[in-house]
PDB file of C-alpha atoms in Angstrom:
ATOM      1  CA  ASP A 278       0.000   0.000   0.000  1.00 53.00           C
ATOM      2  CA  GLY A 279       2.540   2.554  -1.165  1.00 56.00           C
ATOM      3  CA  ALA A 280      -0.266   4.887  -2.241  1.00 59.00           C
ATOM      4  CA  ARG A 281      -1.456   5.231   1.355  1.00 66.00           C
ATOM      5  CA  GLU A 282       2.077   6.158   2.446  1.00 69.00           C
ATOM      6  CA  VAL A 283       2.379   8.847  -0.232  1.00 67.00           C
ATOM      7  CA  ALA A 284      -1.042  10.424   0.319  1.00 76.00           C
ATOM      8  CA  PRO A 285      -0.161  12.545   3.407  1.00 78.00           C
ATOM      9  CA  GLU A 286       2.950  13.957   1.698  1.00 78.00           C
ATOM     10  CA  LEU A 287       0.952  14.706  -1.429  1.00 83.00           C
ATOM     11  CA  TRP A 288      -1.771  16.523   0.520  1.00 86.00           C
ATOM     12  CA  ALA A 289       0.886  18.473   2.444  1.00 85.00           C
ATOM     13  CA  ALA A 290       2.470  19.540  -0.834  1.00 87.00           C
ATOM     14  CA  VAL A 291      -0.893  20.572  -2.290  1.00 91.00           C
ATOM     15  CA  ALA A 292      -1.748  22.559   0.847  1.00 92.00           C
ATOM     16  CA  VAL A 293       1.603  24.378   0.846  1.00 92.00           C
ATOM     17  CA  ALA A 294       1.238  25.096  -2.886  1.00 93.00           C
ATOM     18  CA  VAL A 295      -2.237  26.603  -2.435  1.00 96.00           C
ATOM     19  CA  VAL A 296      -1.123  28.735   0.513  1.00 95.00           C
ATOM     20  CA  GLY A 297       1.964  29.825  -1.441  1.00 94.00           C
ATOM     21  CA  PHE A 298      -0.165  30.787  -4.446  1.00 96.00           C
ATOM     22  CA  LEU A 299      -2.621  32.783  -2.343  1.00 97.00           C
ATOM     23  CA  ALA A 300       0.183  34.522  -0.445  1.00 95.00           C
ATOM     24  CA  THR A 301       2.026  35.356  -3.667  1.00 95.00           C
ATOM     25  CA  SER A 302      -1.122  36.723  -5.308  1.00 95.00           C
ATOM     26  CA  HIS A 303      -1.837  38.930  -2.306  1.00 96.00           C
ATOM     27  CA  VAL A 304       1.738  40.206  -1.934  1.00 94.00           C
ATOM     28  CA  VAL A 305       2.135  40.911  -5.667  1.00 92.00           C
ATOM     29  CA  ALA A 306      -1.089  42.901  -5.721  1.00 91.00           C
ATOM     30  CA  SER A 307      -0.099  44.912  -2.666  1.00 92.00           C
ATOM     31  CA  THR A 308       3.553  45.587  -3.589  1.00 90.00           C
ATOM     32  CA  LYS A 309       3.512  46.314  -7.316  1.00 87.00           C
ATOM     33  CA  HIS A 310       2.809  50.004  -6.653  1.00 88.00           C
ATOM     34  CA  ILE A 311       5.801  50.173  -4.301  1.00 88.00           C
ATOM     35  CA  PHE A 312       8.104  48.853  -7.021  1.00 85.00           C
ATOM     36  CA  GLU A 313       6.708  51.382  -9.494  1.00 84.00           C
ATOM     37  CA  LYS A 314       7.194  54.290  -7.044  1.00 87.00           C
ATOM     38  CA  ARG A 315      10.812  53.258  -6.385  1.00 86.00           C
ATOM     39  CA  GLY A 316      11.556  53.279 -10.112  1.00 82.00           C
ATOM     40  CA  PHE A 317      11.726  49.522 -10.679  1.00 83.00           C
ATOM     41  CA  ALA A 318       9.317  49.665 -13.613  1.00 83.00           C
ATOM     42  CA  GLY A 319       9.642  49.943 -17.361  1.00 83.00           C
ATOM     43  CA  LYS A 320       7.637  49.941 -20.555  1.00 83.00           C
ATOM     44  CA  ASP A 321       6.792  46.819 -22.546  1.00 82.00           C
ATOM     45  CA  LEU A 322       8.365  47.480 -25.958  1.00 83.00           C
ATOM     46  CA  CYS A 323       6.252  44.778 -27.602  1.00 84.00           C
ATOM     47  CA  LYS A 324       3.108  46.792 -26.832  1.00 84.00           C
ATOM     48  CA  LYS A 325       4.221  49.750 -28.958  1.00 86.00           C
ATOM     49  CA  GLY A 326       1.328  51.062 -31.023  1.00 86.00           C
ATOM     50  CA  THR A 327      -1.310  49.567 -28.725  1.00 88.00           C
ATOM     51  CA  PRO A 328      -3.373  51.278 -26.022  1.00 84.00           C
ATOM     52  CA  ARG A 329      -1.249  49.553 -23.359  1.00 83.00           C
ATOM     53  CA  GLU A 330       2.070  50.962 -24.575  1.00 83.00           C
ATOM     54  CA  SER A 331       2.287  53.532 -21.780  1.00 83.00           C
ATOM     55  CA  VAL A 332       1.424  51.103 -18.953  1.00 84.00           C
ATOM     56  CA  ALA A 333       4.353  50.630 -16.560  1.00 83.00           C
ATOM     57  CA  VAL A 334       5.466  47.053 -15.927  1.00 83.00           C
ATOM     58  CA  PRO A 335       7.046  46.421 -12.484  1.00 81.00           C
ATOM     59  CA  GLU A 336      10.204  44.621 -13.627  1.00 78.00           C
ATOM     60  CA  ALA A 337      11.581  43.556 -10.251  1.00 81.00           C
ATOM     61  CA  LEU A 338       8.330  41.995  -9.081  1.00 84.00           C
ATOM     62  CA  GLY A 339       9.718  38.503  -9.735  1.00 85.00           C
ATOM     63  CA  ILE A 340      11.441  38.689  -6.371  1.00 86.00           C
ATOM     64  CA  VAL A 341       8.075  38.160  -4.649  1.00 89.00           C
ATOM     65  CA  PRO A 342       7.263  34.734  -6.161  1.00 90.00           C
ATOM     66  CA  ALA A 343      10.916  33.711  -5.833  1.00 89.00           C
ATOM     67  CA  VAL A 344      10.865  34.358  -2.085  1.00 89.00           C
ATOM     68  CA  ALA A 345       7.476  32.647  -1.770  1.00 92.00           C
ATOM     69  CA  TYR A 346       8.863  29.627  -3.624  1.00 90.00           C
ATOM     70  CA  LEU A 347      11.866  29.478  -1.302  1.00 88.00           C
ATOM     71  CA  CYS A 348       9.603  29.646   1.750  1.00 90.00           C
ATOM     72  CA  CYS A 349       7.318  26.911   0.411  1.00 90.00           C
ATOM     73  CA  ILE A 350      10.128  24.585  -0.613  1.00 86.00           C
ATOM     74  CA  SER A 351      11.914  25.092   2.719  1.00 85.00           C
ATOM     75  CA  LEU A 352       8.718  24.345   4.615  1.00 86.00           C
ATOM     76  CA  LEU A 353       8.053  21.246   2.538  1.00 84.00           C
ATOM     77  CA  HIS A 354      11.588  20.022   2.979  1.00 79.00           C
ATOM     78  CA  THR A 355      11.322  20.486   6.742  1.00 77.00           C
ATOM     79  CA  VAL A 356       7.927  18.795   6.990  1.00 74.00           C
ATOM     80  CA  LEU A 357       8.714  15.954   4.608  1.00 71.00           C
ATOM     81  CA  ARG A 358      12.280  15.337   5.744  1.00 67.00           C
ATOM     82  CA  ARG A 359      11.433  11.790   6.805  1.00 60.00           C
ATOM     83  CA  ALA A 360      10.533  10.947   3.206  1.00 58.00           C
ATOM     84  CA  SER A 361      14.017  11.720   1.891  1.00 58.00           C
ATOM     85  CA  ALA A 362      16.158   8.800   0.786  1.00 66.00           C
ATOM     86  CA  GLY A 363      19.099   9.626   3.043  1.00 74.00           C
ATOM     87  CA  PRO A 364      22.002  12.048   3.433  1.00 76.00           C
ATOM     88  CA  ALA A 365      22.777  12.187  -0.291  1.00 79.00           C
ATOM     89  CA  ALA A 366      19.202  13.211  -1.130  1.00 75.00           C
ATOM     90  CA  ALA A 367      19.217  15.801   1.676  1.00 75.00           C
ATOM     91  CA  ALA A 368      22.525  17.233   0.404  1.00 80.00           C
ATOM     92  CA  ALA A 369      21.102  17.487  -3.108  1.00 81.00           C
ATOM     93  CA  ALA A 370      17.983  19.234  -1.806  1.00 78.00           C
ATOM     94  CA  TYR A 371      20.040  21.704   0.259  1.00 81.00           C
ATOM     95  CA  SER A 372      22.293  22.416  -2.737  1.00 86.00           C
ATOM     96  CA  ALA A 373      19.309  23.135  -4.948  1.00 85.00           C
ATOM     97  CA  MET A 374      17.718  25.413  -2.334  1.00 83.00           C
ATOM     98  CA  LEU A 375      20.977  27.318  -1.794  1.00 86.00           C
ATOM     99  CA  SER A 376      21.406  27.726  -5.525  1.00 88.00           C
ATOM    100  CA  ILE A 377      17.910  29.207  -5.892  1.00 85.00           C
ATOM    101  CA  CYS A 378      18.414  31.360  -2.809  1.00 84.00           C
ATOM    102  CA  PHE A 379      21.657  32.913  -4.076  1.00 86.00           C
ATOM    103  CA  MET A 380      20.214  33.370  -7.564  1.00 84.00           C
ATOM    104  CA  THR A 381      17.278  35.235  -6.010  1.00 82.00           C
ATOM    105  CA  LEU A 382      19.427  37.385  -3.730  1.00 80.00           C
ATOM    106  CA  LEU A 383      21.990  38.262  -6.400  1.00 82.00           C
ATOM    107  CA  GLY A 384      19.271  39.109  -8.905  1.00 75.00           C
ATOM    108  CA  SER A 385      17.254  41.276  -6.549  1.00 65.00           C
ATOM    109  CA  PRO A 386      17.133  45.025  -7.187  1.00 65.00           C
ATOM    110  CA  GLN A 387      19.472  47.232  -5.225  1.00 63.00           C
ATOM    111  CA  PRO A 388      18.025  50.429  -3.691  1.00 57.00           C
TER     112      PRO A 388
END
């Protein structure tokens, strides 16, 4: 009955994904104006000649879902640690999380 053993981990992952999506949607909606005010916005050049050509696009807003992803994946890794295959799998997971973390931090906008 391997399916019964996987079900709790699957539901935990689905729950964290839904909470992460809702949190990201809320934070993006509430912070996009802050990014625009600080000057982290640009114009979409592909919209030239359309009514939306003058609409500002908050370019640095990708930091919000990146941080939400890191929080979700860290939480899942902590909760589902018992499901990992051993130290090698844990080391691979930590390496991947550190890689994404540094990519996010190095790519974030500087004030």
